[in-house]
mmCIF file of C-alpha atoms in Angstrom:
data_model
loop_
_atom_site.group_PDB
_atom_site.id
_atom_site.type_symbol
_atom_site.label_atom_id
_atom_site.label_comp_id
_atom_site.label_asym_id
_atom_site.label_seq_id
_atom_site.Cartn_x
_atom_site.Cartn_y
_atom_site.Cartn_z
ATOM 1 C CA MET A 30 31.203 9.398 -24.691
ATOM 2 C CA ILE A 31 27.516 10.217 -24.891
ATOM 3 C CA ILE A 32 25.291 7.139 -25.262
ATOM 4 C CA LEU A 33 21.708 7.264 -26.402
ATOM 5 C CA GLY A 34 19.810 4.266 -25.008
ATOM 6 C CA ILE A 35 16.486 3.398 -26.610
ATOM 7 C CA ASP A 36 13.672 1.083 -25.597
ATOM 8 C CA PRO A 37 11.651 1.009 -28.889
ATOM 9 C CA GLY A 38 7.888 1.144 -29.097
ATOM 10 C CA TYR A 39 5.227 2.810 -31.203
ATOM 11 C CA ALA A 40 3.038 3.847 -28.230
ATOM 12 C CA ILE A 41 5.924 4.759 -25.951
ATOM 13 C CA THR A 42 9.597 4.955 -26.920
ATOM 14 C CA GLY A 43 11.871 5.311 -23.882
ATOM 15 C CA TYR A 44 15.132 7.180 -24.271
ATOM 16 C CA ALA A 45 18.161 8.064 -22.142
ATOM 17 C CA PHE A 46 21.246 10.092 -22.713
ATOM 18 C CA LEU A 47 24.179 9.143 -20.504
ATOM 19 C CA ASN A 48 27.659 10.598 -20.549
ATOM 20 C CA TYR A 49 30.080 7.768 -19.757
ATOM 21 C CA ASN A 50 33.716 8.595 -18.937
ATOM 22 C CA ASN A 51 36.304 6.828 -16.789
ATOM 23 C CA ASN A 52 33.721 4.269 -15.573
ATOM 24 C CA ASN A 53 31.415 7.051 -14.360
ATOM 25 C CA PHE A 54 27.941 7.867 -15.540
ATOM 26 C CA LYS A 55 26.407 11.318 -15.747
ATOM 27 C CA VAL A 56 22.721 11.459 -16.619
ATOM 28 C CA LEU A 57 22.090 14.110 -19.278
ATOM 29 C CA ASP A 58 18.406 13.411 -19.914
ATOM 30 C CA TYR A 59 15.831 10.665 -20.005
ATOM 31 C CA GLY A 60 12.173 10.420 -20.841
ATOM 32 C CA PHE A 61 9.806 9.054 -23.444
ATOM 33 C CA ILE A 62 8.159 9.813 -26.739
ATOM 34 C CA LYS A 63 4.444 9.016 -26.588
ATOM 35 C CA THR A 64 2.102 8.747 -29.542
ATOM 36 C CA LYS A 65 -1.683 8.814 -29.474
ATOM 37 C CA ALA A 66 -3.347 5.430 -29.798
ATOM 38 C CA LYS A 67 -5.975 6.526 -32.287
ATOM 39 C CA SER A 68 -3.548 8.407 -34.527
ATOM 40 C CA TYR A 69 -2.784 7.399 -38.085
ATOM 41 C CA PHE A 70 0.093 4.942 -37.790
ATOM 42 C CA PRO A 71 2.485 6.641 -40.235
ATOM 43 C CA GLU A 72 2.049 9.891 -38.236
ATOM 44 C CA ARG A 73 2.991 8.023 -35.044
ATOM 45 C CA LEU A 74 6.195 6.866 -36.714
ATOM 46 C CA LEU A 75 6.887 10.379 -37.984
ATOM 47 C CA LEU A 76 6.433 11.798 -34.457
ATOM 48 C CA ILE A 77 8.968 9.315 -33.121
ATOM 49 C CA GLU A 78 11.434 10.267 -35.873
ATOM 50 C CA GLN A 79 10.978 14.033 -35.446
ATOM 51 C CA SER A 80 11.252 13.849 -31.635
ATOM 52 C CA LEU A 81 14.347 11.699 -31.880
ATOM 53 C CA CYS A 82 15.940 14.107 -34.372
ATOM 54 C CA GLN A 83 15.450 17.020 -31.958
ATOM 55 C CA LEU A 84 16.986 15.046 -29.092
ATOM 56 C CA ILE A 85 19.970 13.908 -31.201
ATOM 57 C CA GLU A 86 20.625 17.462 -32.369
ATOM 58 C CA LYS A 87 20.554 18.663 -28.753
ATOM 59 C CA TYR A 88 22.777 15.992 -27.158
ATOM 60 C CA LYS A 89 24.874 14.778 -30.126
ATOM 61 C CA PRO A 90 25.390 11.202 -28.977
ATOM 62 C CA ASN A 91 28.422 9.138 -30.016
ATOM 63 C CA ALA A 92 26.520 5.833 -29.959
ATOM 64 C CA LEU A 93 22.949 4.631 -30.129
ATOM 65 C CA ALA A 94 22.148 1.477 -28.168
ATOM 66 C CA ILE A 95 18.800 -0.149 -28.814
ATOM 67 C CA GLU A 96 17.127 -3.231 -27.446
ATOM 68 C CA GLU A 97 16.423 -6.073 -29.808
ATOM 69 C CA LEU A 98 12.828 -7.153 -30.008
ATOM 70 C CA PHE A 99 11.518 -10.168 -28.168
ATOM 71 C CA PHE A 100 7.871 -11.137 -28.557
ATOM 72 C CA SER A 101 6.315 -14.481 -27.902
ATOM 73 C CA ARG A 102 2.611 -13.727 -28.313
ATOM 74 C CA ASN A 103 1.184 -10.592 -29.898
ATOM 75 C CA THR A 104 2.382 -10.371 -33.519
ATOM 76 C CA THR A 105 0.403 -7.157 -34.171
ATOM 77 C CA THR A 106 2.318 -5.405 -31.422
ATOM 78 C CA ALA A 107 5.570 -6.950 -32.619
ATOM 79 C CA ILE A 108 5.120 -5.674 -36.130
ATOM 80 C CA GLY A 109 4.304 -2.118 -35.000
ATOM 81 C CA THR A 110 7.214 -2.095 -32.591
ATOM 82 C CA ALA A 111 9.535 -3.424 -35.299
ATOM 83 C CA GLN A 112 8.461 -0.558 -37.560
ATOM 84 C CA ALA A 113 9.173 2.012 -34.838
ATOM 85 C CA ARG A 114 12.510 0.305 -34.209
ATOM 86 C CA GLY A 115 13.323 0.619 -37.925
ATOM 87 C CA VAL A 116 12.590 4.338 -37.829
ATOM 88 C CA ILE A 117 14.952 4.706 -34.860
ATOM 89 C CA VAL A 118 17.771 2.713 -36.500
ATOM 90 C CA VAL A 119 17.430 4.749 -39.710
ATOM 91 C CA THR A 120 17.455 7.983 -37.749
ATOM 92 C CA GLY A 121 20.713 6.926 -36.113
ATOM 93 C CA ALA A 122 22.176 6.076 -39.510
ATOM 94 C CA ARG A 123 21.064 9.425 -40.936
ATOM 95 C CA TYR A 124 23.076 11.187 -38.224
ATOM 96 C CA LYS A 125 25.984 8.749 -38.739
ATOM 97 C CA ILE A 126 25.703 7.495 -35.163
ATOM 98 C CA PRO A 127 26.866 3.887 -34.713
ATOM 99 C CA VAL A 128 23.871 1.744 -33.763
ATOM 100 C CA PHE A 129 24.424 -1.175 -31.363
ATOM 101 C CA GLU A 130 21.818 -3.827 -30.650
ATOM 102 C CA TYR A 131 21.446 -5.771 -27.379
ATOM 103 C CA THR A 132 19.147 -8.606 -26.392
ATOM 104 C CA PRO A 133 17.077 -8.293 -23.225
ATOM 105 C CA LYS A 134 19.303 -10.971 -21.676
ATOM 106 C CA GLN A 135 22.475 -8.996 -22.473
ATOM 107 C CA VAL A 136 20.956 -5.868 -20.928
ATOM 108 C CA LYS A 137 19.937 -7.728 -17.748
ATOM 109 C CA LEU A 138 23.360 -9.326 -17.439
ATOM 110 C CA ALA A 139 25.193 -6.043 -17.893
ATOM 111 C CA VAL A 140 23.044 -4.157 -15.378
ATOM 112 C CA THR A 141 22.445 -6.791 -12.674
ATOM 113 C CA GLY A 142 25.053 -9.514 -13.312
ATOM 114 C CA TYR A 143 22.256 -12.008 -14.007
ATOM 115 C CA GLY A 144 20.773 -12.511 -17.483
ATOM 116 C CA LEU A 145 17.472 -13.769 -16.158
ATOM 117 C CA ALA A 146 16.901 -10.942 -13.656
ATOM 118 C CA GLU A 147 13.348 -9.721 -13.082
ATOM 119 C CA LYS A 148 12.326 -6.317 -14.440
ATOM 120 C CA GLU A 149 12.173 -4.884 -10.881
ATOM 121 C CA GLN A 150 15.796 -5.926 -10.222
ATOM 122 C CA VAL A 151 16.946 -4.141 -13.375
ATOM 123 C CA GLN A 152 15.018 -1.036 -12.410
ATOM 124 C CA GLU A 153 16.521 -0.995 -8.875
ATOM 125 C CA MET A 154 20.036 -1.392 -10.288
ATOM 126 C CA VAL A 155 19.437 1.482 -12.742
ATOM 127 C CA LYS A 156 18.439 3.616 -9.791
ATOM 128 C CA MET A 157 21.488 2.579 -7.792
ATOM 129 C CA LEU A 158 24.045 2.850 -10.569
ATOM 130 C CA LEU A 159 22.940 6.387 -11.468
ATOM 131 C CA ASN A 160 22.227 7.539 -7.903
ATOM 132 C CA LEU A 161 18.635 8.410 -8.784
ATOM 133 C CA LYS A 162 16.075 9.168 -6.047
ATOM 134 C CA LYS A 163 13.494 6.854 -7.601
ATOM 135 C CA VAL A 164 13.066 4.403 -10.421
ATOM 136 C CA PRO A 165 12.338 6.250 -13.679
ATOM 137 C CA LYS A 166 8.806 5.738 -14.985
ATOM 138 C CA PRO A 167 7.269 4.476 -17.161
ATOM 139 C CA ASP A 168 9.165 1.169 -17.394
ATOM 140 C CA ASP A 169 10.226 2.045 -20.969
ATOM 141 C CA VAL A 170 12.423 4.863 -19.592
ATOM 142 C CA ALA A 171 14.182 2.600 -17.072
ATOM 143 C CA ASP A 172 14.669 0.066 -19.857
ATOM 144 C CA ALA A 173 16.243 2.706 -22.127
ATOM 145 C CA ILE A 174 18.637 3.669 -19.335
ATOM 146 C CA ALA A 175 19.506 -0.001 -18.829
ATOM 147 C CA VAL A 176 20.284 -0.378 -22.551
ATOM 148 C CA ALA A 177 22.664 2.637 -22.388
ATOM 149 C CA ILE A 178 24.335 1.158 -19.295
ATOM 150 C CA CYS A 179 24.687 -2.171 -21.121
ATOM 151 C CA HIS A 180 26.462 -0.441 -24.031
ATOM 152 C CA ALA A 181 28.876 1.254 -21.653
ATOM 153 C CA HIS A 182 29.681 -2.061 -19.992
ATOM 154 C CA HIS A 183 30.318 -3.689 -23.376
ATOM 155 C CA GLY A 184 33.382 -1.500 -23.786
ATOM 156 C CA ASN A 185 31.927 0.995 -26.273
ATOM 157 C CA ARG A 186 33.184 -1.182 -29.092
ATOM 158 C CA TYR A 187 32.647 -0.275 -32.739
ATOM 159 C CA ASP A 188 32.668 -3.713 -34.252
ATOM 160 C CA THR A 189 30.239 -5.973 -36.078
ATOM 161 C CA LEU A 190 27.423 -5.072 -33.698
ATOM 162 C CA ALA A 191 27.284 -1.633 -35.196
ATOM 163 C CA VAL A 192 24.743 -1.164 -37.975
ATOM 164 C CA GLY A 193 26.561 0.266 -40.969
ATOM 165 C CA GLY A 194 29.895 0.367 -39.177
ATOM 166 C CA TYR A 195 30.033 4.157 -38.741
ATOM 167 C CA GLN A 196 33.146 5.363 -36.946
#
């Protein structure tokens, strides 16, 4: 199964493609989609969508796992990130890829065994679990990988967590 993990953002969207079979991970690709800060916002969203389409067509994932939003302060950032997240979810639906959503706590628990783990702990576990030489940067990339790992550890289930219920 090929899992696309996404850490959504409108400035930087982290992504990771992991092949998960027989409890083993194989990294296919990871990186980020970056948009220019001074760009017209709809064009930023369009760039995210177009880049994601190219990646999906290349790797043909079986599932898209995305982190749910958690913001406690900056509502302007939250709204922009929510819009980018919406573009990502719709892109998954367009390609009929089941979309699964995980809270930051679920991701931390799945990767480290502790739902309140620090960001650095998650990053080190990502590096260890995938036998990487260094922690992927920027943080959005490591977070996207962690989301994909979380999905794999949740048993790849196609249940009510899936947006639209594609099978």
